[in-house]
Coordinates of C-alpha atoms in Angstrom, one line a residue:
X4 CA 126.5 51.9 4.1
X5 CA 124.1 49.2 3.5
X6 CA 124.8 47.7 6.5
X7 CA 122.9 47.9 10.1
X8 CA 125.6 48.4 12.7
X9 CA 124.5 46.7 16.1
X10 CA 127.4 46.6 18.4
X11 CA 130.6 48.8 19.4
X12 CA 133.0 46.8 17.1
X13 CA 130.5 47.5 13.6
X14 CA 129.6 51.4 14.8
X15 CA 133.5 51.8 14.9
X16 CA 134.2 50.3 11.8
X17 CA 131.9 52.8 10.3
X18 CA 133.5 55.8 11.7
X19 CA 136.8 54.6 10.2
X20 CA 135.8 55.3 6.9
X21 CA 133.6 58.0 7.5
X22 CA 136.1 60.3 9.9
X23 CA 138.2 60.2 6.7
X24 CA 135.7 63.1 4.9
X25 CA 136.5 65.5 7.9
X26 CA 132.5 65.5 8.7
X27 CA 130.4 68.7 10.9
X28 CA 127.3 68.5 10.7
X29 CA 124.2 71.4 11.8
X30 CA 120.8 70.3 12.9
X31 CA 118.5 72.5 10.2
X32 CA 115.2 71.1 11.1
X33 CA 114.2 69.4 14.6
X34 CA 111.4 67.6 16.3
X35 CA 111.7 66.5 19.8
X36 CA 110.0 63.8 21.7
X37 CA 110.4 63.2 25.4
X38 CA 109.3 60.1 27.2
X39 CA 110.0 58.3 30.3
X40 CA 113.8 57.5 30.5
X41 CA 114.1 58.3 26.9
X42 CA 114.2 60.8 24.2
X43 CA 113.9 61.2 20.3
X44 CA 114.8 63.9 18.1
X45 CA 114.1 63.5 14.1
X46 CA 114.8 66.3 11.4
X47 CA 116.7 67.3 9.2
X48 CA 120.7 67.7 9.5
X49 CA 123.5 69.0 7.1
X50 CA 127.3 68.0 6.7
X51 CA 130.4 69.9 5.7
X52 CA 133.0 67.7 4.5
X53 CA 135.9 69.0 5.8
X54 CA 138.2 66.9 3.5
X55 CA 136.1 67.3 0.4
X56 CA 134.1 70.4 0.8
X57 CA 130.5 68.5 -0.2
X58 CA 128.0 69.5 1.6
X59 CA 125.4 66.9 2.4
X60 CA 121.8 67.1 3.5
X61 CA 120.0 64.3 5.5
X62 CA 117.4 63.2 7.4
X63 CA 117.8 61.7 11.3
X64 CA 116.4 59.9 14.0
X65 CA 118.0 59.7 17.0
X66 CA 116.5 57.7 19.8
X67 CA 118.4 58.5 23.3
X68 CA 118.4 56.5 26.7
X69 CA 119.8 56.9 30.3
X70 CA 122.4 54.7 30.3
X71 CA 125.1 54.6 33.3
X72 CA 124.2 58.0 34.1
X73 CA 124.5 59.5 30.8
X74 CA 122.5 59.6 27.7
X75 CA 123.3 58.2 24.9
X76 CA 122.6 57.0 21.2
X77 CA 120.7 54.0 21.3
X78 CA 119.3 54.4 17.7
X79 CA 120.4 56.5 14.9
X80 CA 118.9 56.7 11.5
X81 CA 120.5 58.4 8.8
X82 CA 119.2 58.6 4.9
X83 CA 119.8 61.0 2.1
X84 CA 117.5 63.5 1.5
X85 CA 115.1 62.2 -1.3
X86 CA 116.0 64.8 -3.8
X87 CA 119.6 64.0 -3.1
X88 CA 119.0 60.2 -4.4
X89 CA 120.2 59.5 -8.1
X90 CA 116.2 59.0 -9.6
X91 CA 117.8 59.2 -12.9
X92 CA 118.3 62.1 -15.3
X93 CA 114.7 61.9 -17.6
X94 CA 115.1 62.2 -20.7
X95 CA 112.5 61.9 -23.9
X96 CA 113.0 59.6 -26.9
X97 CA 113.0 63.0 -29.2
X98 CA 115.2 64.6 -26.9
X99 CA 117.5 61.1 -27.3
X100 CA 117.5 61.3 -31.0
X101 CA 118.3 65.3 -30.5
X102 CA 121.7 63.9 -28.5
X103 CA 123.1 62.9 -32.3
X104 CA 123.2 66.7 -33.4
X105 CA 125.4 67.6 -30.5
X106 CA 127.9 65.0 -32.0
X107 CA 127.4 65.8 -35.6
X108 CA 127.7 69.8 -34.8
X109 CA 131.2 69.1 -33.5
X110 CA 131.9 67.0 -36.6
X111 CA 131.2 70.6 -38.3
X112 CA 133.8 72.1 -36.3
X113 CA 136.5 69.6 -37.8
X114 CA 138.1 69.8 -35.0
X115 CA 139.2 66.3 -33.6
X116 CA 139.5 67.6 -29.4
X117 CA 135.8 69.1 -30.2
X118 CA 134.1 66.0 -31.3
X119 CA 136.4 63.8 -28.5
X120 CA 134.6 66.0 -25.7
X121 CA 131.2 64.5 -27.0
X122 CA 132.1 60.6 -25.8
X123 CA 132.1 60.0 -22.2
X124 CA 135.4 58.8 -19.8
X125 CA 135.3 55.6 -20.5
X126 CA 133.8 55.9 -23.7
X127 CA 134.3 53.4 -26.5
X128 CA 134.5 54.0 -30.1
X129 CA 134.3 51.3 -32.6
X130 CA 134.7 53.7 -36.0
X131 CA 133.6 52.6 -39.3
X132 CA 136.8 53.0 -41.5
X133 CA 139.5 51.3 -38.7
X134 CA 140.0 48.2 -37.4
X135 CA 141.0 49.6 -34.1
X136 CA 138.7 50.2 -31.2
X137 CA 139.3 53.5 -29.6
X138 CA 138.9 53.3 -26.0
X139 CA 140.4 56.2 -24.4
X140 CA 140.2 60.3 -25.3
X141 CA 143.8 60.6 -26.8
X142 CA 142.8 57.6 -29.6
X143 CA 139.5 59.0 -30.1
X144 CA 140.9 62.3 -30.9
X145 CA 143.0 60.1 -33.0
X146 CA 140.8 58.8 -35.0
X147 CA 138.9 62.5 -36.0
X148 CA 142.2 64.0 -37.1
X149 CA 141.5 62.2 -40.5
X150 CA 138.0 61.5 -40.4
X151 CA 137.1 65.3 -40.5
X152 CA 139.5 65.8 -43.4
X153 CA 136.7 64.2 -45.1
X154 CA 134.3 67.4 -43.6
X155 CA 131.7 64.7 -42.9
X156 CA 128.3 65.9 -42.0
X157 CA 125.4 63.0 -41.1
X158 CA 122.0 62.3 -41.4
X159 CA 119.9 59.8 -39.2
X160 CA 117.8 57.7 -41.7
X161 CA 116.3 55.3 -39.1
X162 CA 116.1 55.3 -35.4
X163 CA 115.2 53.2 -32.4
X164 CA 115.6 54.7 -28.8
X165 CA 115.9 52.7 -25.3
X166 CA 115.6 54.8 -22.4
X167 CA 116.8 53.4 -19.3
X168 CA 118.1 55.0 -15.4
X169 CA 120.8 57.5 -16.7
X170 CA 121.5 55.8 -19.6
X171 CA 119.8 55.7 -23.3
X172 CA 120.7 53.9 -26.5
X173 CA 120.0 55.2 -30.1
X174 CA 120.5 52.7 -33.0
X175 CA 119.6 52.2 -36.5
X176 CA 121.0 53.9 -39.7
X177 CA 122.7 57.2 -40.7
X178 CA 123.7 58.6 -44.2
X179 CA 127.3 60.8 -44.2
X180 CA 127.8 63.7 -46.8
X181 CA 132.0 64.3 -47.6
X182 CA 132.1 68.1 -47.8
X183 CA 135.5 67.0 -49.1
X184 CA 134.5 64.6 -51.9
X185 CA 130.7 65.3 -52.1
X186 CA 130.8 61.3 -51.6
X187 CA 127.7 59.7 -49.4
X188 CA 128.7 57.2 -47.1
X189 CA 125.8 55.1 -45.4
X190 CA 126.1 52.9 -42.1
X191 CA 124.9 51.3 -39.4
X192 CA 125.3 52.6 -35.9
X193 CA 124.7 52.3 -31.7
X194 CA 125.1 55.3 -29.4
X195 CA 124.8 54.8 -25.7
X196 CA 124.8 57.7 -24.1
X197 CA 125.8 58.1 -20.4
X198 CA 124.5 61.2 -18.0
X199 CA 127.9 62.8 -16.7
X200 CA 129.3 65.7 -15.3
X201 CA 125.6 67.1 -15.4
X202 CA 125.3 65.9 -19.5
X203 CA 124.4 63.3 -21.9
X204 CA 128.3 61.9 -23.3
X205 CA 128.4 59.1 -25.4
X206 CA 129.4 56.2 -23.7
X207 CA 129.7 53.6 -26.8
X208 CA 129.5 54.7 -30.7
X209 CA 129.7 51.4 -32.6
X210 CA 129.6 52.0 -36.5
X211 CA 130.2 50.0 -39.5
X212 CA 129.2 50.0 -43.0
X213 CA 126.2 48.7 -44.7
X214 CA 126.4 45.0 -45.5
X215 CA 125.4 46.0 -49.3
X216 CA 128.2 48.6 -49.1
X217 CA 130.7 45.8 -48.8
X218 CA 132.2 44.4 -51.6
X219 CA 131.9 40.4 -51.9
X220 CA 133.4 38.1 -54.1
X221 CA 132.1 36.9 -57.0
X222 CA 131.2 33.2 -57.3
X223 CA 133.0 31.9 -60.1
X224 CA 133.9 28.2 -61.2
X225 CA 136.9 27.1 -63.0
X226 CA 135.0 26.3 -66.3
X227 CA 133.1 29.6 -66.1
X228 CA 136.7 31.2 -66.0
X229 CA 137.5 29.4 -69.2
X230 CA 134.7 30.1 -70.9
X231 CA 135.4 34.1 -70.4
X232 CA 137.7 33.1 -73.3
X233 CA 135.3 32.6 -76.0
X234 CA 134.1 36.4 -75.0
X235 CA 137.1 37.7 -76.3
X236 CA 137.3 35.4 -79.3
X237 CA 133.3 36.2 -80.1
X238 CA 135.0 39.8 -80.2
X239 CA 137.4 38.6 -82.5
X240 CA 135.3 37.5 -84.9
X241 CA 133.4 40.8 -85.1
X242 CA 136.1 42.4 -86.5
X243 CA 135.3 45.4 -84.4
X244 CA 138.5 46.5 -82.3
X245 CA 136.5 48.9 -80.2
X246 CA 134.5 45.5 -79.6
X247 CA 137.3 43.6 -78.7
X248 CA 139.0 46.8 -76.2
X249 CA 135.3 46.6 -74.4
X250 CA 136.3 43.7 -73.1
X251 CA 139.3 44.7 -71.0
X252 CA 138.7 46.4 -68.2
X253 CA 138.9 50.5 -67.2
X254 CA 142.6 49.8 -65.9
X255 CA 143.5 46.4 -68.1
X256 CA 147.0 45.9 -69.6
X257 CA 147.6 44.2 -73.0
X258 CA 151.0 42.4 -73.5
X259 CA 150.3 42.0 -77.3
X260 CA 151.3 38.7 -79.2
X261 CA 153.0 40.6 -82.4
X262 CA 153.7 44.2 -80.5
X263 CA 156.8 45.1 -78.3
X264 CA 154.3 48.4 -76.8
X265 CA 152.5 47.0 -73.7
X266 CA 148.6 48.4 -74.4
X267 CA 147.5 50.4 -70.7
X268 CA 144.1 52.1 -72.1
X269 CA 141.3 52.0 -74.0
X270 CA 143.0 53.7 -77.3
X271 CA 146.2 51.6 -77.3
X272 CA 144.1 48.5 -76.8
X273 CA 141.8 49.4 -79.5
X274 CA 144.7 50.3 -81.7
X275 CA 145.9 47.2 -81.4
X276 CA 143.5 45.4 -82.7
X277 CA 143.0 47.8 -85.5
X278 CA 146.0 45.9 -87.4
X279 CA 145.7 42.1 -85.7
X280 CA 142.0 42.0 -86.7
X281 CA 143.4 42.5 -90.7
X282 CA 144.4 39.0 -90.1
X283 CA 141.0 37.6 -88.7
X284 CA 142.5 35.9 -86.3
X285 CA 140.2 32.9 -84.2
X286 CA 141.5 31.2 -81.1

C-alpha cells in the first residue's frame, strides 16, 4: 500500500486486506538496536502466503517502545526487496526486431492455435485482409485458419523500434511470400509487444496494405467518357478487326448490332469484326 497508516482505525484497515493472503512470515536476516526504553530491529524477513503459496521477500524496520507495560510496534517499515521490484524486462532494439521471427516461425507452422499463442491476453489484432478487429484468442485463431492457407511467410523491409518499461514497439514495412500462390503481398505494420508470463507476446499487431497497393478510381469526366467513342471508331476505320478487339477489355462482352452470338473473348470479338468491317462502317 501506498499509504502511511498512523492510527488504530488505518493499521486495521490494512490487515483486512492483507489477512486475506493467509501470511507467516520468518526473520532471515536481523540487526538489533537497544536503547533506553526502546528497541529496533531491521533485516530482512520472508512471507508464505498461506492462501496463494507466493513466497515474498522483504526488508523491515521495526522500532519498539514500553508502552502500558508491554512493548509494542511503534514503527514498522516494510518494502520489497529491490530485486523483487518490476525494473523492467531489458531488452535490445535487435533483439526487438528478432521478436518478428518468433511470429513469422509460427506462421510456418500453419497452424492457427500456434501463431494465436504469439499475441498476448488482451492482445489486439487489426489484420490486413478483414475488416474486423480481433480482440480476443478464439477470433485471432479465427482469423489464421485462412490466412495460413495462403502458407504466408514475411520479410521486414523497414523498421523502427521504441523501447520502453516492459513494453517495445516495432513498426515500419514487411513484404509476404504466398507459398500457396507464389504471390508477394507488401504492407504496413505496428507490433507492440508486451513482457508476460516471463515472454515478449504481442500486445497490438496493426496491419494494412500499402496505400499504392490500393486500387483508386480513375478521374474521369463525362466528355472524356464520350470521347472513348472515337477510339473505337479510329479502330473502325483501320479496317483491322484485331485493332478494333484490342479495344475491349480481357473479360469485355460484345452484343453485336447484325449478330444473334453475344462475343465473350478476344477471337469472337475479333471475328466479328472480320465481316462488319467488309462494310467500312463509321459512327
Amino acid at each position: 500500500s501506498d499509504t502511511p497508516r498512523t492510527d488504530f482505525a488505518s493499521i486495521e484497515d490494512y490487515f483486512v486486506n492483507f489477512l486475506k493472503l493467509k501470511p507467516q512470515g520468518e526473520i532471515l536476516e536481523s540487526n538489533v538496536i537497544i536503547g533506553h526504553n526502546w528497541c529496533q530491529d531491521a533485516g530482512i524477513y520472508e512471507f508464505t502466503m498461506g492462501a496463494t503459496g507466493d513466497v515474498v521477500k522483504a526488508r523491515y524496520t521495526y522500532n519498539y517502545v514500553k508502552e502500558d507495560g508491554i512493548w509494542k510496534i511503534q514503527h514498522h517499515h516494510s518494502s520489497v526487496m529491490p530485486e523483487g521490484m518490476d525494473l523492467g524486462q531489458p531488452i535490445t532494439e535487435d533483439e526487438v526486431r528478432g521478436l518478428f521471427s518468433l511470429w513469422n516461425n509460427a506462421l510456418a507452422t500453419e497452424d492457427p492455435k500456434t501463431v494465436a499463442k504469439r499475441y498476448a491476453k488482451a492482445g489486439v489484432l487489426l489484420p490486413t485482409v478483414s475488416d474486423t478487429p480481433r480482440t480476443d484468442f478464439a477470433s485471432i485463431e479465427d482469423y489464421f485458419v485462412n490466412f495460413l492457407k495462403l502458407k504466408p511467410q514475411g520479410e521486414i523491409l523497414e523498421s523502427h523500434v521504441t523501447v520502453g518499461h516492459n513494453w517495445c514497439q516495432d513498426v515500419g514495412i514487411y513484404e509476404f511470400t504466398m507459398g500457396a500462390t507464389g504471390k508477394k503481398v507488401k504492407g504496413r505494420y505496428s507490433f507492440i509487444y508486451v513482457h508476460e508470463d516471463g515472454e515478449w507476446k504481442i500486445n497490438h499487431h496493426h496491419s494494412s496494405i500499402m496505400p499504392e497497393g490500393i486500387v483508386t478510381a480513375e478521374p474521369i469526366t463525362e466528355t472524356e467518357v464520350r470521347d472513348l467513342f472515337q477510339l473505337w471508331n479510329g479502330a473502325l476505320a483501320t479496317k483491322d478487326p484485331k485493332k478494333v478487339a484490342a479495344r475491349y477489355s480481357k473479360e469485355g462482352v460484345l452484343l453485336p448490332t447484325v449478330s444473334d452470338t453475344p462475343r465473350t473473348d478476344y477471337p469472337g470479338i475479333v471475328d466479328y469484326f472480320t465481316n462488319f468491317l467488309k462494310l467500312e462502317p463509321q459512327g
